[in-house]
mmCIF file of C-alpha atoms in Angstrom:
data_model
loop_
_atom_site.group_PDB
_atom_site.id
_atom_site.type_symbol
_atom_site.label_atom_id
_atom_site.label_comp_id
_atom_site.label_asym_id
_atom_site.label_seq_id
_atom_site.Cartn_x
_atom_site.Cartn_y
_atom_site.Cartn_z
ATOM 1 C CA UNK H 288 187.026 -113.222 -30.182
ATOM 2 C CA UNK H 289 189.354 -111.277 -27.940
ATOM 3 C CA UNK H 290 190.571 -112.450 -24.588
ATOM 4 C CA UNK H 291 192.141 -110.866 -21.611
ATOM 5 C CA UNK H 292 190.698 -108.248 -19.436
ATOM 6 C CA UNK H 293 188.472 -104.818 -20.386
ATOM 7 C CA UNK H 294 189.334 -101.100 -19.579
ATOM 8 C CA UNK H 295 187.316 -101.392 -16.218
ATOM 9 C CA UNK H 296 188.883 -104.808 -14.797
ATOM 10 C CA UNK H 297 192.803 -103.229 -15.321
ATOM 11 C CA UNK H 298 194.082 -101.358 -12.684
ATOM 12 C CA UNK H 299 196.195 -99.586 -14.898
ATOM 13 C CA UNK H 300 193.491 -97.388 -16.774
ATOM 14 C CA UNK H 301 190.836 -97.246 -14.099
ATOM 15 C CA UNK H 302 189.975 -93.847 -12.366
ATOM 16 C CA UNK H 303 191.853 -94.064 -8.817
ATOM 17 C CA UNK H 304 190.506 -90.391 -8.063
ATOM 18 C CA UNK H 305 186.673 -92.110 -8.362
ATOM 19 C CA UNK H 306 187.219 -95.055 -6.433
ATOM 20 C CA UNK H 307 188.969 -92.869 -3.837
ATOM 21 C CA UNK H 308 185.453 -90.761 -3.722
ATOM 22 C CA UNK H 309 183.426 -94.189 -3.420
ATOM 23 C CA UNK H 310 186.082 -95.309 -0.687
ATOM 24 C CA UNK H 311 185.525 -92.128 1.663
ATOM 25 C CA UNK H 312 182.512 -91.322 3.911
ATOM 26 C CA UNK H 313 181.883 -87.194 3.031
ATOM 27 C CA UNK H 314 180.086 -85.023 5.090
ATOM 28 C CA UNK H 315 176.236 -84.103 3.520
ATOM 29 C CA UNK H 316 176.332 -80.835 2.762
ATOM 30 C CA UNK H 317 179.160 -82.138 0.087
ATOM 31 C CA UNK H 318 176.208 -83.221 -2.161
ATOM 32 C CA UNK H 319 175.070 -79.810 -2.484
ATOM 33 C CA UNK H 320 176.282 -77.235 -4.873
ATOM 34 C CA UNK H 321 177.540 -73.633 -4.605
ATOM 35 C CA UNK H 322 177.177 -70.902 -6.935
ATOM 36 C CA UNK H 323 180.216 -68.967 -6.794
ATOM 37 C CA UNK H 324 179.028 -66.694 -8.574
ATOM 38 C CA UNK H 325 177.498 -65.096 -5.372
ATOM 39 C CA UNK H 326 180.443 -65.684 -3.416
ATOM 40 C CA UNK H 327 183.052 -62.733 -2.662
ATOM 41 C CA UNK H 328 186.341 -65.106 -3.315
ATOM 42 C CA UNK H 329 188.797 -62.192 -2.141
ATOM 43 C CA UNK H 330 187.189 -62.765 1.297
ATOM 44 C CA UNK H 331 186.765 -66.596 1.161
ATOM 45 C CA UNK H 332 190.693 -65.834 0.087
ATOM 46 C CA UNK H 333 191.801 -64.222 3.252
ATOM 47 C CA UNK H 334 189.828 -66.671 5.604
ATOM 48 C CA UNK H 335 191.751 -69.496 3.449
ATOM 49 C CA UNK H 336 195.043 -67.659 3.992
ATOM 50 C CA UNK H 337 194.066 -67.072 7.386
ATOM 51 C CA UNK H 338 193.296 -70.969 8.177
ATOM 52 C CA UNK H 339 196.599 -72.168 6.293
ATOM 53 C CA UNK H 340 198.452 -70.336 8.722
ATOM 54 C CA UNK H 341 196.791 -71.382 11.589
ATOM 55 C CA UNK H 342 197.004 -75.349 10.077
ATOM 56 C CA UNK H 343 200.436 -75.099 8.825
ATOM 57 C CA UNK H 344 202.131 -72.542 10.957
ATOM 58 C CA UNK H 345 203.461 -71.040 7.684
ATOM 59 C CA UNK H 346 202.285 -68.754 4.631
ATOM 60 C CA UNK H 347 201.821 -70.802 1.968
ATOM 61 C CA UNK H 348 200.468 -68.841 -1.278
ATOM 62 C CA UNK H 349 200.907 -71.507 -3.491
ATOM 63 C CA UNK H 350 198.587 -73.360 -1.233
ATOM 64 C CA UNK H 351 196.219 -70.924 -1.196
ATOM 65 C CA UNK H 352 196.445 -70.021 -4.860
ATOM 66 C CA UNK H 353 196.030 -73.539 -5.326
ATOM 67 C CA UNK H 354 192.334 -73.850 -3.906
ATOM 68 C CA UNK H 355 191.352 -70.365 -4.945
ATOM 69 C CA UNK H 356 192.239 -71.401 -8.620
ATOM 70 C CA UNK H 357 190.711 -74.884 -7.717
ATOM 71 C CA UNK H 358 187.450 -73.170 -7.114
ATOM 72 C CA UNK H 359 187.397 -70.575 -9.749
ATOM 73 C CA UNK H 360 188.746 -72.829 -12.323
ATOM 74 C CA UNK H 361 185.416 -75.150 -11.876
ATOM 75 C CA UNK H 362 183.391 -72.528 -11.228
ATOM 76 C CA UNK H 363 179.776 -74.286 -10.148
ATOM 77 C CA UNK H 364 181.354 -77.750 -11.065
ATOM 78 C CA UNK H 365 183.411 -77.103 -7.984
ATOM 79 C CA UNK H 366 183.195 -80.420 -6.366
ATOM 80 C CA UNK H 367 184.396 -80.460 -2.672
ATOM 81 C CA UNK H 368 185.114 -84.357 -2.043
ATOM 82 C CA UNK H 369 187.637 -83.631 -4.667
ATOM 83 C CA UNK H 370 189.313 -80.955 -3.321
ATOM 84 C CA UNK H 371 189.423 -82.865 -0.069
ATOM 85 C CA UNK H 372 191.135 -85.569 -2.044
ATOM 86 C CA UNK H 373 193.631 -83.012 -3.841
ATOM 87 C CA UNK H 374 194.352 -81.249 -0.686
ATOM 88 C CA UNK H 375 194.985 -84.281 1.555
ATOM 89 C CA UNK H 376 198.685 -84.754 1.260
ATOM 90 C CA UNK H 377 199.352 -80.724 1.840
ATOM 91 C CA UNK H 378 196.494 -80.382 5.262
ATOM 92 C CA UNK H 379 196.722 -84.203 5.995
ATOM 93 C CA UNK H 380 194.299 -84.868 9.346
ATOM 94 C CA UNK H 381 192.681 -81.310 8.886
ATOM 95 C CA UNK H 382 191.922 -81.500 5.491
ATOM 96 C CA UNK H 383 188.554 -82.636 6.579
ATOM 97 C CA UNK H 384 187.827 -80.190 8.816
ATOM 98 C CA UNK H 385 189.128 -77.238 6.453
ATOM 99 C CA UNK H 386 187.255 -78.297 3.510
ATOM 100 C CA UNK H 387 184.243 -78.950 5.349
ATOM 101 C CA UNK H 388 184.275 -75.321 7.118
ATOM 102 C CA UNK H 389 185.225 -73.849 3.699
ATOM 103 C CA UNK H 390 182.294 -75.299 2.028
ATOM 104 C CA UNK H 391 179.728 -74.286 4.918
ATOM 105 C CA UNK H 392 181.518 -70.859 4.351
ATOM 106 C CA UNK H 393 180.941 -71.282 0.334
ATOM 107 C CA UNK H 394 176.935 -71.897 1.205
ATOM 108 C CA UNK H 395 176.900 -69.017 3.534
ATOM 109 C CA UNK H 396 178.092 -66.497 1.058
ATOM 110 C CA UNK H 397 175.830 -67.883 -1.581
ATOM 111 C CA UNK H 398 172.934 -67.148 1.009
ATOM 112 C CA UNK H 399 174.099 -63.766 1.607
ATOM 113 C CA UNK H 400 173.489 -60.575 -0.424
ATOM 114 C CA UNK H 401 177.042 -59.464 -0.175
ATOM 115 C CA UNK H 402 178.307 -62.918 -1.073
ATOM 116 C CA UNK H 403 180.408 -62.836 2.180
ATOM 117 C CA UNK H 404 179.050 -65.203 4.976
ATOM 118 C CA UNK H 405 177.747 -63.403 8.321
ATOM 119 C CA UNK H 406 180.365 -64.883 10.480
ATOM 120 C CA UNK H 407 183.129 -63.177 8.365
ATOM 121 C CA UNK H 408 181.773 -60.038 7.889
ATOM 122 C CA UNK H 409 183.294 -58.922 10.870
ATOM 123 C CA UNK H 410 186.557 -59.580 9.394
ATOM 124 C CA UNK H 411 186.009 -58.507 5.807
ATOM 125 C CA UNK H 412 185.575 -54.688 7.506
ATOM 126 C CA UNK H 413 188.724 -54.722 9.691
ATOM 127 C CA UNK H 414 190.346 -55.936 6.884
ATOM 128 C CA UNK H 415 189.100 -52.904 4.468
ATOM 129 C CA UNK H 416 189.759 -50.707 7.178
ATOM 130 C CA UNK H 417 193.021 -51.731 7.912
ATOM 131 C CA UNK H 418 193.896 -51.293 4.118
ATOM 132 C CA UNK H 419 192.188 -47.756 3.942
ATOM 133 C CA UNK H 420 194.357 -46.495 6.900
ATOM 134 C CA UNK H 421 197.760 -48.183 4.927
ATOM 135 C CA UNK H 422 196.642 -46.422 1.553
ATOM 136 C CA UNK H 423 195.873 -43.166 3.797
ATOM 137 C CA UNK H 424 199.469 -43.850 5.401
ATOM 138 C CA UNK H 425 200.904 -44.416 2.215
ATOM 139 C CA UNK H 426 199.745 -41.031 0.738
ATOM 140 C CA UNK H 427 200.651 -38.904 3.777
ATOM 141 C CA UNK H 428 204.129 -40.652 3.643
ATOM 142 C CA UNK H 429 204.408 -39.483 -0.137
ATOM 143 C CA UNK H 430 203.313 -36.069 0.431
ATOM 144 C CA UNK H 431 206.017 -35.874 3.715
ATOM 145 C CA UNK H 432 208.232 -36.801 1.372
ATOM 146 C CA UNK H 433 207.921 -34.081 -1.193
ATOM 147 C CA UNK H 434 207.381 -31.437 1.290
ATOM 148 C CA UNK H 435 211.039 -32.592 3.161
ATOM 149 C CA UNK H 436 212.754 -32.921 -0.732
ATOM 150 C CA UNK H 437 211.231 -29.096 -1.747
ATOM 151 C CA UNK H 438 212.285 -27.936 1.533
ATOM 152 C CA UNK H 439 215.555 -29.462 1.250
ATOM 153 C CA UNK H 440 216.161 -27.877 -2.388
ATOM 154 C CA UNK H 441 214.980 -24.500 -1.522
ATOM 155 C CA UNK H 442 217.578 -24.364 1.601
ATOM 156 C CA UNK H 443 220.543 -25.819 -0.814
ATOM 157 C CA UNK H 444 219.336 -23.233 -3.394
ATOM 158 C CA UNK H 445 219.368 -20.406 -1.187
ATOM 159 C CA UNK H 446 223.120 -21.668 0.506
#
């Protein structure tokens, strides 16, 4: 008969990420899952770069990589009380509060037809305006351009 102590009873092979989910009170709509299949992640993107900022002070796109790839890497296995855990030493008091808005945001978008929650809408359309009038710029940039460089070469042509 062996003696000594099983997998469970060490603290060297137990779980600490599970008994640090047990440990922490989580709001409810944690329990429920998201299908992110329905939700626009490029806009649930630039709300999460938008809220880093506005926690940290600073652009962090590893950060933000970090979460997006979080949730698209476990897809509907996304589990929220674990990204809470992950992203407590970056957000630190807040993390709470952003994972808990994130998620309502998550649910939202499911809801939605679009897969963009009502609340950001608003912003989703600036922000695909805004990029429309930078492409437009872009192009009448590129055609100034060539009209000044044929101009140029037909007045050092005809000097």
């Amino acid at each position: 008969m062996f003696k000594g102590t099983s997998i469970e009873q060490d603290p060297h092979f137990s779980d600490k990420h599970e008994k640090l989910k047990k440990s922490m009170t989580f709001p409810e709509n944690f329990y429920q899952k998201v299908d992110f299949k329905k939700v626009n992640i490029e806009v649930m993107r630039a709300w999460i770069t938008s809220k880093i900022i506005d926690i940290l002070e600073v652009d962090d796109d590893i950060l933000v990589n970090t979460i997006v790839g979080f949730i698209e890497e476990n897809g509907n296995e996304t589990d929220p009380r674990d990204l809470e855990i992950d992203l407590e030493a970056f957000l630190g008091d807040k993390t709470n509060e952003f994972v808990e808005e994130l998620w309502s945001l998550c649910q939202m978008g499911e809801k939605s037809k679009d897969g963009i929650p009502e609340c950001l809408k608003k912003a989703a359309e600036e922000r695909e305006a805004r990029e429309r009038r930078e492409k437009e710029r872009g192009r009448y940039r590129t055609k100034y351009r060539r009209t000044e460089r044929s101009e140029s070469r037909e007045r050092n042509k005809k000097k």
